PDB file of C-alpha atoms in Angstrom:
ATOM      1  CA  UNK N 693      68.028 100.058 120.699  1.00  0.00           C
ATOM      2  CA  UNK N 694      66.661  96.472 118.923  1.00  0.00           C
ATOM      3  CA  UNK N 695      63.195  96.805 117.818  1.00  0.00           C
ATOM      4  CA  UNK N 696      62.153  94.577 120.678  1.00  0.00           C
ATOM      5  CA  UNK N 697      63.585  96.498 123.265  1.00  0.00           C
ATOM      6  CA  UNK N 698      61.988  99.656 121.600  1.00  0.00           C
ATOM      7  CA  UNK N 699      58.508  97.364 121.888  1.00  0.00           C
ATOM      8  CA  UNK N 700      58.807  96.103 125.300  1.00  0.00           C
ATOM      9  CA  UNK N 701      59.976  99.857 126.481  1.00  0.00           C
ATOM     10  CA  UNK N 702      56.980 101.212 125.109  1.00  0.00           C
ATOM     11  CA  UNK N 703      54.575  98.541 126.640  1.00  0.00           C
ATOM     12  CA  UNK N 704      56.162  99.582 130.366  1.00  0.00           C
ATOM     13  CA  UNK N 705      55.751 103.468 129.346  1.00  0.00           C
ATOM     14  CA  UNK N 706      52.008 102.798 128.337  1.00  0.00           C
ATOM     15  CA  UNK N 707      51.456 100.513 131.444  1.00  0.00           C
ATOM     16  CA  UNK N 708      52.884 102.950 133.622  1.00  0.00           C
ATOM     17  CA  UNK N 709      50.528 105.615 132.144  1.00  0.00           C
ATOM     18  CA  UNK N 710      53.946 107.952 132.140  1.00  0.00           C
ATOM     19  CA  UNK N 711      53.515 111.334 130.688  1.00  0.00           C
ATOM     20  CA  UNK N 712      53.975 111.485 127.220  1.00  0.00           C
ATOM     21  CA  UNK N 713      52.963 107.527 126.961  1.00  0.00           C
ATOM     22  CA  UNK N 714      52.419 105.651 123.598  1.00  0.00           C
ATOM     23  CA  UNK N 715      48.724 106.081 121.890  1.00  0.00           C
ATOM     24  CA  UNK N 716      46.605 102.639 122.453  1.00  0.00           C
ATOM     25  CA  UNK N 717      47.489 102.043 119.558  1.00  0.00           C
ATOM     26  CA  UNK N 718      50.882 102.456 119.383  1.00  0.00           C
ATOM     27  CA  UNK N 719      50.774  99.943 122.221  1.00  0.00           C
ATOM     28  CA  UNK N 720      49.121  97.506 120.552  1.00  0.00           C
ATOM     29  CA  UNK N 721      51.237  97.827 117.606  1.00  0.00           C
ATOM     30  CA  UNK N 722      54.308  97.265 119.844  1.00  0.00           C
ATOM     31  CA  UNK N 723      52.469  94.208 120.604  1.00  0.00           C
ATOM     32  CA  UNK N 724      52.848  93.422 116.897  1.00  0.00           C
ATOM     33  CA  UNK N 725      56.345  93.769 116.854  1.00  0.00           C
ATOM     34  CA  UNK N 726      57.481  91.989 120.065  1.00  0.00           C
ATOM     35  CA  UNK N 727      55.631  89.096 118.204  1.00  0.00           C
ATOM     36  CA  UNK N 728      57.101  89.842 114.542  1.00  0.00           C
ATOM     37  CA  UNK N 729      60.466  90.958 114.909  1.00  0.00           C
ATOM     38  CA  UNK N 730      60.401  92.017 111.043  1.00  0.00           C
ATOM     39  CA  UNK N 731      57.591  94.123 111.611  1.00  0.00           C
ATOM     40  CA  UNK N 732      58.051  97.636 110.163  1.00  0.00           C
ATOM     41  CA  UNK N 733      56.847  99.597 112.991  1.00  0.00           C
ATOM     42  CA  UNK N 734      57.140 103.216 111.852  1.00  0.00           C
ATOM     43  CA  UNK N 735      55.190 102.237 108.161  1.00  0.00           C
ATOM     44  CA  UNK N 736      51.884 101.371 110.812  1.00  0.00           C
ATOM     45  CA  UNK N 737      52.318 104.650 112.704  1.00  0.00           C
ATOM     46  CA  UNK N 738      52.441 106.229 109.387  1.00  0.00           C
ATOM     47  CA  UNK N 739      48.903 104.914 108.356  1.00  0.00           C
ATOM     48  CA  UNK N 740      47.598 106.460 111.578  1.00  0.00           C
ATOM     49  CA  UNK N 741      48.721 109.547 111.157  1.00  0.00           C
ATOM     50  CA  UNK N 742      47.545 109.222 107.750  1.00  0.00           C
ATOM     51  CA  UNK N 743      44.436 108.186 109.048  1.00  0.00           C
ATOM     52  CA  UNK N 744      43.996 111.488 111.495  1.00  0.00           C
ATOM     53  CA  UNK N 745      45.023 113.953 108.729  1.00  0.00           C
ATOM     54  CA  UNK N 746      42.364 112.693 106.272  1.00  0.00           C
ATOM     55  CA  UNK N 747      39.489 112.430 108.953  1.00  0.00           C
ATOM     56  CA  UNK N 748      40.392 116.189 110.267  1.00  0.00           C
ATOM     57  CA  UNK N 749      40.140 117.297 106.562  1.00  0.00           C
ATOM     58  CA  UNK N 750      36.631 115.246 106.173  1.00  0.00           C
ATOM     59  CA  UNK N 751      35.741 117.379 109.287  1.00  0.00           C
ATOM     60  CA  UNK N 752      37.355 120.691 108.603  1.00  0.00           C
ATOM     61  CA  UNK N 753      39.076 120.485 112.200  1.00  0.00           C
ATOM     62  CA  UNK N 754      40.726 123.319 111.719  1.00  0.00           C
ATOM     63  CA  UNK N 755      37.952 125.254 111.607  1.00  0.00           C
ATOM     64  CA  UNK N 756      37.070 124.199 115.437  1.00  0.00           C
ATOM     65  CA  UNK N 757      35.376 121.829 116.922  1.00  0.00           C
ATOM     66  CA  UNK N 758      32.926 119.083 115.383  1.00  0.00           C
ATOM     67  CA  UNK N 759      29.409 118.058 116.467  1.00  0.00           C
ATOM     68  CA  UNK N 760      29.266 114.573 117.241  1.00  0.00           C
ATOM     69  CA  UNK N 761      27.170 113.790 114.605  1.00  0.00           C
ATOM     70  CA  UNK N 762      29.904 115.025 112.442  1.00  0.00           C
ATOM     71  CA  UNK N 763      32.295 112.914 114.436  1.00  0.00           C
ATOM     72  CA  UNK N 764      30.857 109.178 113.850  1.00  0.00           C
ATOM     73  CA  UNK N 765      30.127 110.493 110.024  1.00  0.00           C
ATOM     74  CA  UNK N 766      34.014 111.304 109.728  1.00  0.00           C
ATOM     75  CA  UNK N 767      35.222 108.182 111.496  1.00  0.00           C
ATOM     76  CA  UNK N 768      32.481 106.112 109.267  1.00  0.00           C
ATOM     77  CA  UNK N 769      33.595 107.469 105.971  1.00  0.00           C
ATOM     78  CA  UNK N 770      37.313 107.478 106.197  1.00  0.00           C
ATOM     79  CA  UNK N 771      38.156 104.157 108.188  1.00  0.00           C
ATOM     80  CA  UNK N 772      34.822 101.887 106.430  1.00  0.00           C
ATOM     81  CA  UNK N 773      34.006 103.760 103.392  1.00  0.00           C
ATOM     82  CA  UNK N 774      37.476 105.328 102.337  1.00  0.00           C
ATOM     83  CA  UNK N 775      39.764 102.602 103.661  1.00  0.00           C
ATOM     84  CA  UNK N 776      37.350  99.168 104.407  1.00  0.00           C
ATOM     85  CA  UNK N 777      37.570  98.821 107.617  1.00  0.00           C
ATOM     86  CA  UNK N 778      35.234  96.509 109.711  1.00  0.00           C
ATOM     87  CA  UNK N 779      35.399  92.630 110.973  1.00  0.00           C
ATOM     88  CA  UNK N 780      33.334  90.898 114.106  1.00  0.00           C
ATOM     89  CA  UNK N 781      34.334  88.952 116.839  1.00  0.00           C
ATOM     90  CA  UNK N 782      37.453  86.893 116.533  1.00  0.00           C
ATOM     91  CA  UNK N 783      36.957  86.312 112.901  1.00  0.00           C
ATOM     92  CA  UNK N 784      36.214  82.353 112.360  1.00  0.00           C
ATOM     93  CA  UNK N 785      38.396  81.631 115.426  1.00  0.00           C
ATOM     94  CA  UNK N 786      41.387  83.448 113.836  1.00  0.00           C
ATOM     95  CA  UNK N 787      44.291  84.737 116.674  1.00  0.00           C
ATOM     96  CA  UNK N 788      45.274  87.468 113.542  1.00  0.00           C
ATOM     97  CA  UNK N 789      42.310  89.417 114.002  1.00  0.00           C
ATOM     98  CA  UNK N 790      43.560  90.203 117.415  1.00  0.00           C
ATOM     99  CA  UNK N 791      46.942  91.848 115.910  1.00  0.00           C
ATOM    100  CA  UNK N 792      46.733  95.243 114.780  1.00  0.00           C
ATOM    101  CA  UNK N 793      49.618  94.860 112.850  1.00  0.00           C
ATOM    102  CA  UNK N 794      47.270  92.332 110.673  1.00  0.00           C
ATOM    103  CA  UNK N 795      44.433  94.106 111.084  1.00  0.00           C
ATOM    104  CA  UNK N 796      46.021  97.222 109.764  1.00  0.00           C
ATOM    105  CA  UNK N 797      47.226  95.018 107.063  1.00  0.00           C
ATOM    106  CA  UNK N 798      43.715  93.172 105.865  1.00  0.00           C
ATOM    107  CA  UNK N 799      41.494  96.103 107.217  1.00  0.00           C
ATOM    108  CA  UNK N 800      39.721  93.942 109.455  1.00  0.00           C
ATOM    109  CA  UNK N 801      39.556  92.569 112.666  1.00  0.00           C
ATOM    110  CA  UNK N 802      38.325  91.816 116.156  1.00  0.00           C
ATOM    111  CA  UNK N 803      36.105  94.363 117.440  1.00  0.00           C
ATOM    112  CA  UNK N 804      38.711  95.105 120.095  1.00  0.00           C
ATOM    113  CA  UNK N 805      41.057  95.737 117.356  1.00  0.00           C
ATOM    114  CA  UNK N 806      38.970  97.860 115.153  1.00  0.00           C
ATOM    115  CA  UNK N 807      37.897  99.712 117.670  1.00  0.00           C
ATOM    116  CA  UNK N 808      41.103 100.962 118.899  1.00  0.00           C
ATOM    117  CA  UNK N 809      42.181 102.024 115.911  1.00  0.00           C
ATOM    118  CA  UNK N 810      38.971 104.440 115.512  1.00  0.00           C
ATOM    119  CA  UNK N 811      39.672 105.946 119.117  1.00  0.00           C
ATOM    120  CA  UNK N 812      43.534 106.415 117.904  1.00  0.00           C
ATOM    121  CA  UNK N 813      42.552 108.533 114.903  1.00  0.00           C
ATOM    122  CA  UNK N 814      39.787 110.644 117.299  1.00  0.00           C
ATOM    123  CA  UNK N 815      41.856 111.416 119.521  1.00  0.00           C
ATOM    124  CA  UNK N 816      44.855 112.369 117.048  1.00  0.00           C
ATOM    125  CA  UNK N 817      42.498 114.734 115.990  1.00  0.00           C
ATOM    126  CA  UNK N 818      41.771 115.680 119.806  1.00  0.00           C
ATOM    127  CA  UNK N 819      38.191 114.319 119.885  1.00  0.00           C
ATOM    128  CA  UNK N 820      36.695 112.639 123.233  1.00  0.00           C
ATOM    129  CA  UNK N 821      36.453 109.188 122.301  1.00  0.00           C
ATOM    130  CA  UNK N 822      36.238 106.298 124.873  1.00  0.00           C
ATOM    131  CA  UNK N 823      36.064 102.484 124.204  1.00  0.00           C
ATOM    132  CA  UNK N 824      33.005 100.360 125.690  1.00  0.00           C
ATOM    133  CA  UNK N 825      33.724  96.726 126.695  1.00  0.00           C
ATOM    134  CA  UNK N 826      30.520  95.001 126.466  1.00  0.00           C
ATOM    135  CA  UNK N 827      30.054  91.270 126.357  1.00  0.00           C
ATOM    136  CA  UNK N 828      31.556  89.992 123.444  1.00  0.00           C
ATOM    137  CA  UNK N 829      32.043  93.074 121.594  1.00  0.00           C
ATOM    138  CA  UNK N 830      33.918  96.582 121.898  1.00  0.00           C
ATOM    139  CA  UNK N 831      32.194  99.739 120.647  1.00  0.00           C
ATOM    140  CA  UNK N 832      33.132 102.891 120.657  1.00  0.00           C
ATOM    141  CA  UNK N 833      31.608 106.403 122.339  1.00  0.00           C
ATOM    142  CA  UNK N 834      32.128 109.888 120.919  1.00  0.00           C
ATOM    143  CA  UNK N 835      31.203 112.574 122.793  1.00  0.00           C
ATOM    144  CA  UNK N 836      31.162 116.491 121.893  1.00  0.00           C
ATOM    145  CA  UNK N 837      29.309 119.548 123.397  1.00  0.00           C
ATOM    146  CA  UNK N 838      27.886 117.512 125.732  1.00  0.00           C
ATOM    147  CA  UNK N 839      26.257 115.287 123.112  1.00  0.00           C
ATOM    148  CA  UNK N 840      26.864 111.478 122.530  1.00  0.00           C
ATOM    149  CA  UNK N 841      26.674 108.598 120.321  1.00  0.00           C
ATOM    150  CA  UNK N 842      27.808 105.223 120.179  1.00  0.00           C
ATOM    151  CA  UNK N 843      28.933 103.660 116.839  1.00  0.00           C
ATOM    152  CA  UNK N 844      30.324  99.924 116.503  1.00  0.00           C
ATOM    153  CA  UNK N 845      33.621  99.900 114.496  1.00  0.00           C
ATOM    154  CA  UNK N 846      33.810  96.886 113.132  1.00  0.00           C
ATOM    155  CA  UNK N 847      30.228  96.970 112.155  1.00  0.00           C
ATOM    156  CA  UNK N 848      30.864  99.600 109.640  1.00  0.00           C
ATOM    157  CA  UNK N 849      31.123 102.209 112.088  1.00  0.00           C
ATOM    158  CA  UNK N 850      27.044 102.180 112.279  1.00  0.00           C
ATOM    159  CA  UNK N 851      25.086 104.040 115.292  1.00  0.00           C
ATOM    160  CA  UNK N 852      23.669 102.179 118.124  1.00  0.00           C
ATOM    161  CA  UNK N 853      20.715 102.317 119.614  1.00  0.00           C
ATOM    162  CA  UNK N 854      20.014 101.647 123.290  1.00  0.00           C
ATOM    163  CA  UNK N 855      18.211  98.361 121.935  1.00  0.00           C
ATOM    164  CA  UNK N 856      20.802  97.485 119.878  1.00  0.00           C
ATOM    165  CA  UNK N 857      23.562  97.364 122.890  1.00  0.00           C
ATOM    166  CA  UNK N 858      20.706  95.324 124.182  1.00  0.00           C
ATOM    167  CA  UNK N 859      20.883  92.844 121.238  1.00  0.00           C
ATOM    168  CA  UNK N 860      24.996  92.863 121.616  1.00  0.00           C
ATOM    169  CA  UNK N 861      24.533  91.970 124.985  1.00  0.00           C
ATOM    170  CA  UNK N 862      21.992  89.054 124.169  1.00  0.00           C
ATOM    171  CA  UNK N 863      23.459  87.861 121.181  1.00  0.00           C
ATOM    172  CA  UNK N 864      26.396  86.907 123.583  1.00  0.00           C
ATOM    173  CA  UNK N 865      25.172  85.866 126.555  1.00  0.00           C
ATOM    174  CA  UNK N 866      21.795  84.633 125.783  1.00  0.00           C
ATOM    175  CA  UNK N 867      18.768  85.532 125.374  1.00  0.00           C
ATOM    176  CA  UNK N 868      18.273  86.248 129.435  1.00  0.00           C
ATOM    177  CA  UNK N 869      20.948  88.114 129.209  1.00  0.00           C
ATOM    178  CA  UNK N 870      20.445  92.611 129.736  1.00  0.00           C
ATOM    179  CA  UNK N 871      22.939  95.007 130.281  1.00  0.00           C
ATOM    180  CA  UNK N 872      24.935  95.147 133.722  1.00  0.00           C
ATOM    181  CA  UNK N 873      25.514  98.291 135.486  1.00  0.00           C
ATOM    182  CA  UNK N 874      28.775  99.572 134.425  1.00  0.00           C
ATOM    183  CA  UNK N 875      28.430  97.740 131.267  1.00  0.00           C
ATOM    184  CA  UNK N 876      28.800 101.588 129.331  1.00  0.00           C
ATOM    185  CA  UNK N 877      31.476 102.475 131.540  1.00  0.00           C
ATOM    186  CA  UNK N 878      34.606 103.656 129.505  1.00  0.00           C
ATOM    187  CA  UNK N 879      37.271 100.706 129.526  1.00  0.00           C
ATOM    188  CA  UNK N 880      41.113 102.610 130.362  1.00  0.00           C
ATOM    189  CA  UNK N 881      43.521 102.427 127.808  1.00  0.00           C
ATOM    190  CA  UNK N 882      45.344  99.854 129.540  1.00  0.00           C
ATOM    191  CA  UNK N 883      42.160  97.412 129.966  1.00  0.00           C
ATOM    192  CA  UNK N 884      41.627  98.019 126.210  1.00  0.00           C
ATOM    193  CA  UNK N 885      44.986  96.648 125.064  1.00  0.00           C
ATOM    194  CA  UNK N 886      44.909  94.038 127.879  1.00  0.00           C
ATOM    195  CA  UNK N 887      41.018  92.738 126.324  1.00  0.00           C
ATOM    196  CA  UNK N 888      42.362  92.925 122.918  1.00  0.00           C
ATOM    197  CA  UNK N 889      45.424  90.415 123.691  1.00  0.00           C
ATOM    198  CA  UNK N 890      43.206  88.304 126.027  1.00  0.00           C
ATOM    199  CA  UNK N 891      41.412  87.707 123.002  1.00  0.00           C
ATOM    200  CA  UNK N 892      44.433  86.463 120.401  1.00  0.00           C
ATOM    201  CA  UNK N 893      45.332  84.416 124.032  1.00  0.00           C
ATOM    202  CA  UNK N 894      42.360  82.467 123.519  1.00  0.00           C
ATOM    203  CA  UNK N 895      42.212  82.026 120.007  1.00  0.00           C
ATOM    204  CA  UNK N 896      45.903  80.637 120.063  1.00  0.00           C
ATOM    205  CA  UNK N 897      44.725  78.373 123.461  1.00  0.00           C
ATOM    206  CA  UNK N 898      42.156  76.852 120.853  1.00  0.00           C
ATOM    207  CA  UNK N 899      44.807  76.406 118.456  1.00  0.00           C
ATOM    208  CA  UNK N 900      47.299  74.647 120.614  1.00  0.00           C
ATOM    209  CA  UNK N 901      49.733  77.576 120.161  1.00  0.00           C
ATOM    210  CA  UNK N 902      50.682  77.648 123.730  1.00  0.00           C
ATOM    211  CA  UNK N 903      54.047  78.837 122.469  1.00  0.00           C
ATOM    212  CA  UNK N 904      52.607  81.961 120.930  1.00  0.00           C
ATOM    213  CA  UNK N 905      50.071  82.498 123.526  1.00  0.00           C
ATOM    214  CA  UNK N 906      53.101  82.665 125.963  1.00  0.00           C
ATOM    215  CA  UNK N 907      54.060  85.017 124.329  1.00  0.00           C
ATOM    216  CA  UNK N 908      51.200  87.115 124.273  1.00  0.00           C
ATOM    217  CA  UNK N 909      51.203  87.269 128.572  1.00  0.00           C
ATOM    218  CA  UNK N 910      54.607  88.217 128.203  1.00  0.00           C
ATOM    219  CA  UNK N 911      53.079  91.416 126.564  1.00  0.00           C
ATOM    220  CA  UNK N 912      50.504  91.709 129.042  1.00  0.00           C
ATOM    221  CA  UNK N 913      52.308  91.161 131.797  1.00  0.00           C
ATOM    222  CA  UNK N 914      54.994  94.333 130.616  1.00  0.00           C
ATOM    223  CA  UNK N 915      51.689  96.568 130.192  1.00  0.00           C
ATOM    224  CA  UNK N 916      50.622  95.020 133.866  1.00  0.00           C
ATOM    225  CA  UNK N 917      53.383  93.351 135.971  1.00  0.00           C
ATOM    226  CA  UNK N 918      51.356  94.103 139.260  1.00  0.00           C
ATOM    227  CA  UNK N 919      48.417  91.977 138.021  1.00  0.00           C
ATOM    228  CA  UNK N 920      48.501  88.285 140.316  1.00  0.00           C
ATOM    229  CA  UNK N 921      46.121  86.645 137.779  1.00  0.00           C
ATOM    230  CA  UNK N 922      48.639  86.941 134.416  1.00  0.00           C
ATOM    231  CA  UNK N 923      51.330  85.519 136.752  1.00  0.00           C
ATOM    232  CA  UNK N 924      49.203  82.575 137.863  1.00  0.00           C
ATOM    233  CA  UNK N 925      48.265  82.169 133.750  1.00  0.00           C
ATOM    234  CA  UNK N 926      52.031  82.937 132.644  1.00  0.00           C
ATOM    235  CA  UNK N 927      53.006  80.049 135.424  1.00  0.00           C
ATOM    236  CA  UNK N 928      50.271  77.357 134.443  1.00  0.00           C
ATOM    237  CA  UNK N 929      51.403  77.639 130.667  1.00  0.00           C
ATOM    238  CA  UNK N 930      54.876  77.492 131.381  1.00  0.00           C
ATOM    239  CA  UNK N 931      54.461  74.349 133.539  1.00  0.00           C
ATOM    240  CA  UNK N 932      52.462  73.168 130.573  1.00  0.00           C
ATOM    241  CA  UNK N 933      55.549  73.681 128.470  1.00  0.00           C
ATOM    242  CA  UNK N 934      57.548  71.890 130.817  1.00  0.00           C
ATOM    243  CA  UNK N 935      59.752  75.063 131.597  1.00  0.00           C
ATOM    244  CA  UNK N 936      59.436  74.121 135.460  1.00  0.00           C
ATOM    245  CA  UNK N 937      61.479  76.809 136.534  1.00  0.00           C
ATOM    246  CA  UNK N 938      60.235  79.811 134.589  1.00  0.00           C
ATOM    247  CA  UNK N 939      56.835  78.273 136.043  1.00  0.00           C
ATOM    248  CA  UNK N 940      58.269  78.436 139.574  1.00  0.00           C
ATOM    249  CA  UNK N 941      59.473  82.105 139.233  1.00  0.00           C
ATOM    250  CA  UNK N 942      55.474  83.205 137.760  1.00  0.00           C
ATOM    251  CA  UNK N 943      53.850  81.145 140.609  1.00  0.00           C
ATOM    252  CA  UNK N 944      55.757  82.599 143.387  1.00  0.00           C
ATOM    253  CA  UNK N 945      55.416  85.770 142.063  1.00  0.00           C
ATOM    254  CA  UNK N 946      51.530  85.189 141.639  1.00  0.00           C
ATOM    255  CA  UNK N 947      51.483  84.468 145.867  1.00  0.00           C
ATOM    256  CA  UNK N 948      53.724  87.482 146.222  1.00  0.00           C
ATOM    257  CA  UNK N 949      50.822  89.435 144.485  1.00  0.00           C
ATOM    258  CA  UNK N 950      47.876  88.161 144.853  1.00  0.00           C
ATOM    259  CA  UNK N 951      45.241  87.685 147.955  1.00  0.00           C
ATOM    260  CA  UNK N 952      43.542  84.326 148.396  1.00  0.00           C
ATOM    261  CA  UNK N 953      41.085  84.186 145.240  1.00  0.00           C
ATOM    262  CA  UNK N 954      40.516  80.320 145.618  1.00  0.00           C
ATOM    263  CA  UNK N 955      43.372  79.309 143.540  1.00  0.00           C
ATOM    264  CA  UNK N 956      45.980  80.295 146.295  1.00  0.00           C
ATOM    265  CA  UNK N 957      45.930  76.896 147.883  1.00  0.00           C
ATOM    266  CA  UNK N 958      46.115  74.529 144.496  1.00  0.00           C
ATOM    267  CA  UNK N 959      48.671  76.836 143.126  1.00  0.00           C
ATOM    268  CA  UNK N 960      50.844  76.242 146.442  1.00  0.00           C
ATOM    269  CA  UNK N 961      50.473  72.488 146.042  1.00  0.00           C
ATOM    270  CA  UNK N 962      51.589  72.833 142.147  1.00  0.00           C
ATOM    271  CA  UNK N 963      54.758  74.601 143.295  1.00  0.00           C
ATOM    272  CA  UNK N 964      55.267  71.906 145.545  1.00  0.00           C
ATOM    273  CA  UNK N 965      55.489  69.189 142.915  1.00  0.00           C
ATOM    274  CA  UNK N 966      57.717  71.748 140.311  1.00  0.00           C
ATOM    275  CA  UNK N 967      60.171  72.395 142.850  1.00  0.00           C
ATOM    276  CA  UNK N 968      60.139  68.542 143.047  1.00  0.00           C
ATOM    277  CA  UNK N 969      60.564  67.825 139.599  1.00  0.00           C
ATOM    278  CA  UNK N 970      63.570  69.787 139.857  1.00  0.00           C
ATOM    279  CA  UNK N 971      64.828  68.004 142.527  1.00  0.00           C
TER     280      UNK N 971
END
């Protein structure tokens, strides 16, 4: 099997949510490769696992289980301290610090990225970890006897504070701006990896890459191919490319899908003028 068909195999197993699926970040790194071809796959997988074993020595895992506090401390000194990891928020507009493959590579990155790395290694080691989607940034939430804590990855892996989720919240939406109800509910795997590529999609939007960001549905719609609204997306940038009848294909398979969200009648009326551009 190619390395792409390995990817895109692994994408519909974690989608599916199969038994025995790929780790988020294994997913995301399959990402990687269905964008790189000459992408090395197993060397990545081999720096998580390197990863895990180092953090469960830090922690003694073997000897049972670790308090929380000992959790965040493990995660902080082997991923920021040992190995540098950290980054922000779609580093100065770049669509890289989306990829875990280049994240991996420059140890740092979106938050989204970051952070799924440091909920891989927990839960290699078989500790409860669960990623946060607030506005603008992705955190991530240990938890262990019945104790938690919140830490921010790409912030060094430093504790928050009820306040400063507050400040997260406000930096990005304004200074109005308070947390929403739900906003520290645990994000699935599957939303995770599907935040972290709707971020490189807009970077490489920005950057005219429509190309590339084509691309990049084409991952997310393999991880989600009942979802109406990456259809409608994957259709309007194809149209945009002027590949009318890959566009006609997404589109009809976006009405298939999808319920009247107030698109349903301007997307019928594009298909109208594809089909007649085909003649």
């Amino acid at each position: 099997m190619s390395v792409g068909a390995a990817a895109a195999e692994c994408l519909g197993a974690f989608g599916a949510e199969a038994p025995g699926r790929p780790s988020i970040a294994e997913a995301a790194l399959s990402v990687s490769a269905l964008e790189r071809p000459g992408l090395v796959y197993s060397k990545y997988v081999r720096h998580l696992e390197k990863l895990a074993l180092e953090a469960a020595a830090y922690a003694r895992a073997d000897a049972g289980p670790a308090p929380v506090e000992l959790c965040a401390e493990t995660l902080t000194q082997v991923l920021a301290r040992r190995y540098g990891y950290g980054g922000g928020d779609g580093i100065d507009g770049d669509a890289d610090s989306f990829d875990i493959g280049y994240v991996v590579d420059g140890r740092s990155g979106a938050s989204e990225a970051v952070t799924i790395l440091y909920a891989d290694v927990a839960r290699r080691i078989g500790w409860q970890a669960d990623i946060l989607g607030l506005p603008g940034r992705a955190v991530l939430r240990l938890e262990s006897f019945g104790e938690r804590t919140i830490i921010d990855p790409a912030g060094g892996g430093r504790e928050l504070s009820t306040p400063d989720l507050r400040a997260i919240a406000k930096a990005f939406g304004g200074i109005e701006t308070e947390l929403a109800p739900g906003s520290l509910a645990p994000l699935s795997d599957k939303a995770a990896v599907l935040r972290l590529l709707a971020g490189r999609k807009s970077m490489l939007l920005r950057s005219k890459r429509l190309e590339d960001a084509g691309r990049v549905i084409d991952c997310a719609l393999l991880i989600d191919p009942a979802e109406p609204a990456l259809w409608r997306e994957c259709g309007l940038l194809n149209a945009r490319l002027d590949r009318i009848h890959d566009a006609i294909l997404a589109l009809e398979e976006y009405l298939r899908l999808g319920e009247d969200d107030g698109t349903r009648y301007n997307t019928t009326i594009l298909l109208q003028e594809l089909r007649g551009r085909l003649g």
